[in-house]
Amino acid sequence: MRKQAQAKTLPSFADEDQERRFWDEHDPSEYFTEPADVIVRLKSAKKRMVSVRIDEALHDELKAVAASHGLPYQRLMRELLRQALANLARKEGRPTAV
């Protein structure tokens, strides 16, 4: 059985740019003996506040459907709008941006 090499000490970085440059020039396997758990945070698209007036019955139904799916109703509304726009774009033979 081969003896595992000792990992090098990882330097501290002043900022992300310095860290990026470091990893562009170095092999991570020299600094880590075991794979590390990685947490990736994805930024969601910027959202814009929009005010839409809907009747109370529609609002109540949206909230009930959203609750049955375990979603906030605003998220359900966004998804329904995305789907409707994608369907329209498909029917018109054009690409969709959403």
Coordinates of C-alpha atoms in Angstrom, one line a residue:
M1 CA 0.0 0.0 0.0
R2 CA 1.3 3.4 -1.0
K3 CA 1.8 6.0 1.8
Q4 CA -0.3 9.1 1.3
A5 CA 1.7 12.3 0.8
Q6 CA 1.4 15.1 3.3
A7 CA -0.8 18.0 2.1
K8 CA 0.8 21.4 1.6
T9 CA -0.4 24.3 3.8
L10 CA -2.9 26.4 2.0
P11 CA -2.0 30.1 2.0
S12 CA -4.4 32.8 3.0
F13 CA -5.8 35.1 0.3
A14 CA -6.5 38.8 0.4
D15 CA -9.5 38.5 -2.0
E16 CA -11.2 36.1 -4.4
D17 CA -9.2 37.3 -7.4
Q18 CA -6.0 36.3 -5.7
E19 CA -7.4 32.9 -4.8
R20 CA -8.6 32.4 -8.4
R21 CA -5.1 33.2 -9.7
F22 CA -3.6 30.8 -7.2
W23 CA -5.8 27.9 -8.2
D24 CA -5.2 28.6 -11.9
E25 CA -1.5 27.9 -11.2
H26 CA -1.7 25.1 -8.6
D27 CA -3.0 21.5 -8.3
P28 CA -5.7 21.2 -5.6
S29 CA -4.6 17.6 -4.9
E30 CA -1.4 18.9 -3.5
Y31 CA -3.3 20.8 -0.8
F32 CA -6.1 18.4 0.1
T33 CA -5.7 14.8 1.0
E34 CA -9.5 14.1 1.0
P35 CA -12.3 15.6 -1.1
A36 CA -14.0 18.4 0.8
D37 CA -17.7 19.1 1.0
V38 CA -18.5 21.9 -1.3
I39 CA -21.4 24.3 -0.9
V40 CA -22.5 26.1 -4.0
R41 CA -24.7 29.2 -3.8
L42 CA -26.4 30.1 -7.0
K43 CA -27.6 33.6 -7.4
S44 CA -31.2 33.8 -8.7
A45 CA -32.2 36.2 -11.4
K46 CA -33.0 39.7 -10.2
K47 CA -36.7 40.2 -9.5
R48 CA -38.7 43.3 -10.1
M49 CA -41.7 44.2 -7.9
V50 CA -44.9 44.3 -10.0
S51 CA -48.4 45.2 -8.9
V52 CA -51.2 43.3 -10.5
R53 CA -54.8 43.6 -9.5
I54 CA -56.7 40.3 -9.5
D55 CA -60.2 39.5 -8.2
E56 CA -60.5 38.0 -4.7
A57 CA -61.7 34.6 -6.0
L58 CA -58.6 34.2 -8.2
H59 CA -56.4 35.2 -5.4
D60 CA -58.0 32.7 -3.1
E61 CA -57.7 29.9 -5.6
L62 CA -54.0 30.8 -6.3
K63 CA -53.3 30.6 -2.6
A64 CA -55.1 27.3 -2.2
V65 CA -53.4 25.6 -5.2
A66 CA -50.0 26.9 -4.0
A67 CA -50.6 25.7 -0.5
S68 CA -51.5 22.2 -1.8
H69 CA -48.2 22.1 -3.6
G70 CA -46.3 23.5 -0.6
L71 CA -45.3 26.7 -2.4
P72 CA -45.7 30.4 -1.7
Y73 CA -48.5 31.7 -4.1
Q74 CA -46.2 34.4 -5.6
R75 CA -43.8 31.6 -6.7
L76 CA -46.7 29.7 -8.3
M77 CA -47.9 32.9 -10.1
R78 CA -44.3 33.4 -11.5
E79 CA -44.2 29.8 -12.7
L80 CA -47.7 30.0 -14.3
L81 CA -46.6 33.2 -16.1
R82 CA -43.4 31.5 -17.3
Q83 CA -45.3 28.5 -18.6
A84 CA -47.9 30.7 -20.4
L85 CA -45.2 32.8 -22.1
A86 CA -43.3 29.6 -23.2
N87 CA -46.5 28.2 -24.6
L88 CA -47.2 31.4 -26.5
A89 CA -43.7 31.6 -27.9
R90 CA -43.9 27.9 -29.0
K91 CA -47.2 28.6 -30.8
E92 CA -45.7 31.7 -32.5
G93 CA -42.5 29.8 -33.4
R94 CA -40.2 32.1 -31.5
P95 CA -37.6 31.5 -28.7
T96 CA -38.5 32.5 -25.2
A97 CA -36.3 34.4 -22.8
V98 CA -37.7 32.9 -19.7

